[in-house]
Amino acid sequence: MFRIALKMLAADRAKFVGLLFGIAFTSFLVTFAASYFCGFMTDGFALIAENGATDVWVMDPAVESVEQTINMPASALDRVRSVRGVSRAVPLALGTADVRFPSGQFQTFQVIGVDDASLAGAPIVPGRNLEELRARDAVIVDAGGTTGKLETPALARDQWPHDGAHLDAPTRELRGGDELLVNEHLVRVLGQSSALPRYPPRPLLYTTLSNALRILPVEPHTLTFVMVRAAAGVSPRELARRIEQRTGLRARATADFKSDTVRWFLVNSEDVGDIAAMLTLAMTMGFGVTGVMLYMFTYEHQSQYAVLKALGTPSATLIAMVLAQAAACALLGTGMGLGLCGIAGEVVVRLGFPFRMLWFTPLAGLLGVVLVSVAAALISVRPVVKLQPAVVFAGR
């Protein structure tokens, strides 16, 4: 009977293609939305991810993510270093500055001040020695997921002009040797790095902590995070618990701090609502197309089902045939949708958009297809359940 059901399905090519389209669309859009969501969530904790040698992050007790922070007193560093089990603890400072370009344009940067001694947290610049970052007013710039934000005048006459800003001057990307003005401090660019993109996207300016304190506005507290490496044999979560008990500060293992940041974005980011709207649209469109097409297919093939029922086929078997048709469409449509999502993912990644297909995102697409297909099948079995062969044949 299942073979007959599949032959009936393939024989009506127009509706078969329509069913595949509806399910493939659902599979594609749900998986793409979930993968896009994972992409910008990963970008959200990029600062944590790019400091892979850090086991524990220490911060003010009110801080819940790397996106919304408040500084601690500099004395917090010594308090953390005094805790048993700490192998290394280095400072990290975050700030925001409006950076003036030589043409007169300005752009808001996130300033990241790294430890002067170890340079822990500083990115690599191809062709440059990282030790150069210790020079006074030396900085490294990074696009941070943005496009066209690191542009400086291409011609020397348009750089720091005396006749006013040259805002329409031709530009090129920043490179080693260029200058920027940060809070009336002239800084020298060592080069551009390729750090992980940020969410929300923003240009980044890396420098040493001493330089950061000089170019940023004066604040009573200057330390944002303490990055801790655990001693041998000490688990990060156990060390975090010790630091909290000893210092009163908030300490989180790296994996836990990533989870905290994702949770913070889930609660506070407006993009979460956009993803939910996209998923709702995918499910609604998929259900509409699949449900209507499967119902029309079942309704228009009542005479065939009536023949089978007149020959003694139980209603349960006929219902199973409809479910088998829905399952076959779901299987093929899901595969098509996932394949299209993989291709689209490669394209959007190359265009610079956040996209990360994790192991559970195809499962999310499959779940969406299952819900749509089950709902469509339940609607479509109604004509089969109420089928009366005599009435059908009389109508023919």
PDB file of C-alpha atoms in Angstrom, residues 83-270:
ATOM      1  CA  VAL A  83      43.817  33.811  45.407  1.00  0.00           C
ATOM      2  CA  ARG A  84      45.208  30.286  45.680  1.00  0.00           C
ATOM      3  CA  GLY A  85      45.140  28.458  42.358  1.00  0.00           C
ATOM      4  CA  VAL A  86      45.705  31.530  40.152  1.00  0.00           C
ATOM      5  CA  SER A  87      48.607  30.896  37.778  1.00  0.00           C
ATOM      6  CA  ARG A  88      48.378  34.213  35.947  1.00  0.00           C
ATOM      7  CA  ALA A  89      46.072  37.222  36.105  1.00  0.00           C
ATOM      8  CA  VAL A  90      46.271  40.096  33.618  1.00  0.00           C
ATOM      9  CA  PRO A  91      44.156  43.230  33.216  1.00  0.00           C
ATOM     10  CA  LEU A  92      41.889  44.118  30.313  1.00  0.00           C
ATOM     11  CA  ALA A  93      40.235  47.504  29.897  1.00  0.00           C
ATOM     12  CA  LEU A  94      37.367  48.394  27.561  1.00  0.00           C
ATOM     13  CA  GLY A  95      36.330  51.858  26.558  1.00  0.00           C
ATOM     14  CA  THR A  96      34.660  53.842  23.796  1.00  0.00           C
ATOM     15  CA  ALA A  97      36.161  56.754  21.926  1.00  0.00           C
ATOM     16  CA  ASP A  98      35.248  58.963  18.967  1.00  0.00           C
ATOM     17  CA  VAL A  99      38.262  58.706  16.682  1.00  0.00           C
ATOM     18  CA  ARG A 100      39.035  61.490  14.217  1.00  0.00           C
ATOM     19  CA  PHE A 101      40.473  60.555  10.819  1.00  0.00           C
ATOM     20  CA  PRO A 102      42.974  62.814   8.971  1.00  0.00           C
ATOM     21  CA  SER A 103      40.234  63.974   6.572  1.00  0.00           C
ATOM     22  CA  GLY A 104      38.095  65.265   9.441  1.00  0.00           C
ATOM     23  CA  GLN A 105      35.686  62.317   9.477  1.00  0.00           C
ATOM     24  CA  PHE A 106      35.130  60.569  12.783  1.00  0.00           C
ATOM     25  CA  GLN A 107      34.087  57.078  13.830  1.00  0.00           C
ATOM     26  CA  THR A 108      33.258  55.525  17.201  1.00  0.00           C
ATOM     27  CA  PHE A 109      35.682  52.757  18.178  1.00  0.00           C
ATOM     28  CA  GLN A 110      35.767  50.282  21.008  1.00  0.00           C
ATOM     29  CA  VAL A 111      39.153  50.718  22.666  1.00  0.00           C
ATOM     30  CA  ILE A 112      40.690  47.544  24.119  1.00  0.00           C
ATOM     31  CA  GLY A 113      43.604  48.066  26.496  1.00  0.00           C
ATOM     32  CA  VAL A 114      45.755  44.947  26.976  1.00  0.00           C
ATOM     33  CA  ASP A 115      48.391  44.134  29.569  1.00  0.00           C
ATOM     34  CA  ASP A 116      51.645  46.052  28.886  1.00  0.00           C
ATOM     35  CA  ALA A 117      53.887  43.210  30.019  1.00  0.00           C
ATOM     36  CA  SER A 118      52.309  40.140  28.389  1.00  0.00           C
ATOM     37  CA  LEU A 119      50.235  41.820  25.633  1.00  0.00           C
ATOM     38  CA  ALA A 120      47.618  39.147  26.379  1.00  0.00           C
ATOM     39  CA  GLY A 121      44.519  39.861  24.295  1.00  0.00           C
ATOM     40  CA  ALA A 122      46.338  41.747  21.521  1.00  0.00           C
ATOM     41  CA  PRO A 123      45.775  40.497  17.948  1.00  0.00           C
ATOM     42  CA  ILE A 124      48.470  39.600  15.455  1.00  0.00           C
ATOM     43  CA  VAL A 125      49.223  41.979  12.588  1.00  0.00           C
ATOM     44  CA  PRO A 126      50.815  40.264   9.583  1.00  0.00           C
ATOM     45  CA  GLY A 127      54.338  41.518   8.937  1.00  0.00           C
ATOM     46  CA  ARG A 128      54.626  43.421  12.239  1.00  0.00           C
ATOM     47  CA  ASN A 129      56.225  42.537  15.552  1.00  0.00           C
ATOM     48  CA  LEU A 130      53.650  42.599  18.330  1.00  0.00           C
ATOM     49  CA  GLU A 131      56.279  44.097  20.645  1.00  0.00           C
ATOM     50  CA  GLU A 132      55.866  47.362  18.713  1.00  0.00           C
ATOM     51  CA  LEU A 133      52.491  47.811  20.415  1.00  0.00           C
ATOM     52  CA  ARG A 134      54.370  48.785  23.593  1.00  0.00           C
ATOM     53  CA  ALA A 135      55.531  52.004  21.934  1.00  0.00           C
ATOM     54  CA  ARG A 136      53.892  55.184  23.142  1.00  0.00           C
ATOM     55  CA  ASP A 137      50.582  55.849  21.342  1.00  0.00           C
ATOM     56  CA  ALA A 138      50.875  52.744  19.132  1.00  0.00           C
ATOM     57  CA  VAL A 139      47.562  51.110  18.181  1.00  0.00           C
ATOM     58  CA  ILE A 140      46.202  48.229  16.104  1.00  0.00           C
ATOM     59  CA  VAL A 141      42.893  48.708  14.323  1.00  0.00           C
ATOM     60  CA  ASP A 142      40.352  46.074  13.316  1.00  0.00           C
ATOM     61  CA  ALA A 143      37.115  46.263  11.342  1.00  0.00           C
ATOM     62  CA  GLY A 144      35.219  44.296  14.000  1.00  0.00           C
ATOM     63  CA  GLY A 145      32.673  43.033  11.472  1.00  0.00           C
ATOM     64  CA  THR A 146      32.092  46.430   9.848  1.00  0.00           C
ATOM     65  CA  THR A 147      32.723  47.439   6.241  1.00  0.00           C
ATOM     66  CA  GLY A 148      34.230  50.694   5.015  1.00  0.00           C
ATOM     67  CA  LYS A 149      34.782  52.142   8.507  1.00  0.00           C
ATOM     68  CA  LEU A 150      38.595  52.186   8.427  1.00  0.00           C
ATOM     69  CA  GLU A 151      39.140  54.639   5.576  1.00  0.00           C
ATOM     70  CA  THR A 152      41.773  57.395   5.535  1.00  0.00           C
ATOM     71  CA  PRO A 153      42.520  59.961   2.793  1.00  0.00           C
ATOM     72  CA  ALA A 154      44.443  58.471  -0.116  1.00  0.00           C
ATOM     73  CA  LEU A 155      46.260  61.733  -0.934  1.00  0.00           C
ATOM     74  CA  ALA A 156      48.688  63.516   1.371  1.00  0.00           C
ATOM     75  CA  ARG A 157      47.087  66.915   0.720  1.00  0.00           C
ATOM     76  CA  ASP A 158      43.807  65.682   2.242  1.00  0.00           C
ATOM     77  CA  GLN A 159      45.408  64.568   5.519  1.00  0.00           C
ATOM     78  CA  TRP A 160      45.100  67.047   8.389  1.00  0.00           C
ATOM     79  CA  PRO A 161      44.341  69.932   5.974  1.00  0.00           C
ATOM     80  CA  HIS A 162      44.628  73.510   7.207  1.00  0.00           C
ATOM     81  CA  ASP A 163      41.678  74.738   5.161  1.00  0.00           C
ATOM     82  CA  GLY A 164      39.022  72.668   6.904  1.00  0.00           C
ATOM     83  CA  ALA A 165      37.852  69.095   6.697  1.00  0.00           C
ATOM     84  CA  HIS A 166      38.122  67.276   3.354  1.00  0.00           C
ATOM     85  CA  LEU A 167      35.150  65.016   3.910  1.00  0.00           C
ATOM     86  CA  ASP A 168      34.714  64.039   0.249  1.00  0.00           C
ATOM     87  CA  ALA A 169      38.363  63.224  -0.405  1.00  0.00           C
ATOM     88  CA  PRO A 170      39.208  59.852  -2.017  1.00  0.00           C
ATOM     89  CA  THR A 171      40.111  57.267   0.604  1.00  0.00           C
ATOM     90  CA  ARG A 172      41.972  54.007   1.149  1.00  0.00           C
ATOM     91  CA  GLU A 173      42.104  51.535   4.021  1.00  0.00           C
ATOM     92  CA  LEU A 174      44.184  52.294   7.091  1.00  0.00           C
ATOM     93  CA  ARG A 175      47.631  50.722   7.116  1.00  0.00           C
ATOM     94  CA  GLY A 176      50.825  50.823   9.104  1.00  0.00           C
ATOM     95  CA  GLY A 177      52.163  54.335   9.653  1.00  0.00           C
ATOM     96  CA  ASP A 178      48.817  56.145   9.397  1.00  0.00           C
ATOM     97  CA  GLU A 179      47.692  58.488  12.154  1.00  0.00           C
ATOM     98  CA  LEU A 180      44.443  58.957  14.053  1.00  0.00           C
ATOM     99  CA  LEU A 181      43.317  61.474  16.639  1.00  0.00           C
ATOM    100  CA  VAL A 182      41.774  60.058  19.812  1.00  0.00           C
ATOM    101  CA  ASN A 183      40.622  62.622  22.366  1.00  0.00           C
ATOM    102  CA  GLU A 184      43.260  65.091  21.143  1.00  0.00           C
ATOM    103  CA  HIS A 185      45.965  62.404  21.334  1.00  0.00           C
ATOM    104  CA  LEU A 186      47.693  61.550  18.064  1.00  0.00           C
ATOM    105  CA  VAL A 187      48.153  57.788  17.749  1.00  0.00           C
ATOM    106  CA  ARG A 188      50.104  55.759  15.168  1.00  0.00           C
ATOM    107  CA  VAL A 189      48.563  52.728  13.483  1.00  0.00           C
ATOM    108  CA  LEU A 190      50.745  49.618  13.364  1.00  0.00           C
ATOM    109  CA  GLY A 191      48.365  47.901  10.965  1.00  0.00           C
ATOM    110  CA  GLN A 192      45.044  46.120  10.626  1.00  0.00           C
ATOM    111  CA  SER A 193      44.337  42.819  12.333  1.00  0.00           C
ATOM    112  CA  SER A 194      41.806  40.134  11.513  1.00  0.00           C
ATOM    113  CA  ALA A 195      40.163  39.611  14.882  1.00  0.00           C
ATOM    114  CA  LEU A 196      36.790  37.918  15.245  1.00  0.00           C
ATOM    115  CA  PRO A 197      33.797  40.004  14.074  1.00  0.00           C
ATOM    116  CA  ARG A 198      31.735  41.650  16.789  1.00  0.00           C
ATOM    117  CA  TYR A 199      28.030  41.783  17.404  1.00  0.00           C
ATOM    118  CA  PRO A 200      26.896  44.494  17.178  1.00  0.00           C
ATOM    119  CA  PRO A 201      29.596  45.259  14.572  1.00  0.00           C
ATOM    120  CA  ARG A 202      31.997  48.076  15.507  1.00  0.00           C
ATOM    121  CA  PRO A 203      35.573  49.077  14.702  1.00  0.00           C
ATOM    122  CA  LEU A 204      38.153  48.071  17.294  1.00  0.00           C
ATOM    123  CA  LEU A 205      41.278  49.833  18.486  1.00  0.00           C
ATOM    124  CA  TYR A 206      43.792  47.717  20.416  1.00  0.00           C
ATOM    125  CA  THR A 207      46.534  49.314  22.483  1.00  0.00           C
ATOM    126  CA  THR A 208      48.368  48.754  25.749  1.00  0.00           C
ATOM    127  CA  LEU A 209      46.645  49.526  29.009  1.00  0.00           C
ATOM    128  CA  SER A 210      48.986  52.436  29.707  1.00  0.00           C
ATOM    129  CA  ASN A 211      48.214  53.961  26.308  1.00  0.00           C
ATOM    130  CA  ALA A 212      44.484  53.346  26.775  1.00  0.00           C
ATOM    131  CA  LEU A 213      44.495  55.173  30.112  1.00  0.00           C
ATOM    132  CA  ARG A 214      46.271  58.094  28.459  1.00  0.00           C
ATOM    133  CA  ILE A 215      43.938  58.495  25.469  1.00  0.00           C
ATOM    134  CA  LEU A 216      40.611  57.648  27.120  1.00  0.00           C
ATOM    135  CA  PRO A 217      38.743  60.104  29.346  1.00  0.00           C
ATOM    136  CA  VAL A 218      39.827  60.006  32.968  1.00  0.00           C
ATOM    137  CA  GLU A 219      37.712  57.670  35.110  1.00  0.00           C
ATOM    138  CA  PRO A 220      38.004  56.766  38.782  1.00  0.00           C
ATOM    139  CA  HIS A 221      37.986  53.061  37.910  1.00  0.00           C
ATOM    140  CA  THR A 222      39.961  51.761  34.950  1.00  0.00           C
ATOM    141  CA  LEU A 223      39.852  47.954  35.018  1.00  0.00           C
ATOM    142  CA  THR A 224      37.051  46.154  33.137  1.00  0.00           C
ATOM    143  CA  PHE A 225      38.127  42.510  33.375  1.00  0.00           C
ATOM    144  CA  VAL A 226      40.840  40.399  34.927  1.00  0.00           C
ATOM    145  CA  MET A 227      41.734  37.435  32.737  1.00  0.00           C
ATOM    146  CA  VAL A 228      42.895  34.512  34.855  1.00  0.00           C
ATOM    147  CA  ARG A 229      44.703  31.318  33.987  1.00  0.00           C
ATOM    148  CA  ALA A 230      44.246  28.479  36.470  1.00  0.00           C
ATOM    149  CA  ALA A 231      47.172  26.626  37.990  1.00  0.00           C
ATOM    150  CA  ALA A 232      47.721  23.004  37.028  1.00  0.00           C
ATOM    151  CA  GLY A 233      45.153  20.691  38.582  1.00  0.00           C
ATOM    152  CA  VAL A 234      42.650  23.461  39.396  1.00  0.00           C
ATOM    153  CA  SER A 235      39.373  23.473  37.464  1.00  0.00           C
ATOM    154  CA  PRO A 236      38.168  26.855  36.144  1.00  0.00           C
ATOM    155  CA  ARG A 237      34.814  26.596  37.918  1.00  0.00           C
ATOM    156  CA  GLU A 238      36.459  25.774  41.236  1.00  0.00           C
ATOM    157  CA  LEU A 239      38.883  28.672  40.819  1.00  0.00           C
ATOM    158  CA  ALA A 240      36.021  31.012  39.955  1.00  0.00           C
ATOM    159  CA  ARG A 241      34.250  29.976  43.154  1.00  0.00           C
ATOM    160  CA  ARG A 242      37.401  30.696  45.193  1.00  0.00           C
ATOM    161  CA  ILE A 243      37.856  34.123  43.605  1.00  0.00           C
ATOM    162  CA  GLU A 244      34.264  35.093  44.344  1.00  0.00           C
ATOM    163  CA  GLN A 245      34.565  33.999  47.973  1.00  0.00           C
ATOM    164  CA  ARG A 246      37.890  35.758  48.463  1.00  0.00           C
ATOM    165  CA  THR A 247      37.323  39.031  46.587  1.00  0.00           C
ATOM    166  CA  GLY A 248      33.565  39.569  46.409  1.00  0.00           C
ATOM    167  CA  LEU A 249      33.878  40.081  42.655  1.00  0.00           C
ATOM    168  CA  ARG A 250      32.061  38.079  40.009  1.00  0.00           C
ATOM    169  CA  ALA A 251      34.150  35.306  38.478  1.00  0.00           C
ATOM    170  CA  ARG A 252      33.020  33.051  35.667  1.00  0.00           C
ATOM    171  CA  ALA A 253      34.703  30.194  33.842  1.00  0.00           C
ATOM    172  CA  THR A 254      35.142  30.973  30.150  1.00  0.00           C
ATOM    173  CA  ALA A 255      32.420  28.554  29.012  1.00  0.00           C
ATOM    174  CA  ASP A 256      29.998  29.932  31.612  1.00  0.00           C
ATOM    175  CA  PHE A 257      30.748  33.529  30.653  1.00  0.00           C
ATOM    176  CA  LYS A 258      29.973  32.721  27.011  1.00  0.00           C
ATOM    177  CA  SER A 259      26.632  31.268  28.109  1.00  0.00           C
ATOM    178  CA  ASP A 260      25.951  34.342  30.239  1.00  0.00           C
ATOM    179  CA  THR A 261      26.606  36.602  27.263  1.00  0.00           C
ATOM    180  CA  VAL A 262      24.281  34.617  24.989  1.00  0.00           C
ATOM    181  CA  ARG A 263      21.597  34.705  27.669  1.00  0.00           C
ATOM    182  CA  TRP A 264      22.037  38.473  28.001  1.00  0.00           C
ATOM    183  CA  PHE A 265      21.555  38.950  24.262  1.00  0.00           C
ATOM    184  CA  LEU A 266      18.469  36.731  24.314  1.00  0.00           C
ATOM    185  CA  VAL A 267      16.897  39.000  26.891  1.00  0.00           C
ATOM    186  CA  ASN A 268      18.093  42.374  25.602  1.00  0.00           C
ATOM    187  CA  SER A 269      18.689  42.133  21.854  1.00  0.00           C
ATOM    188  CA  GLU A 270      15.982  43.286  19.443  1.00  0.00           C
TER     189      GLU A 270
END
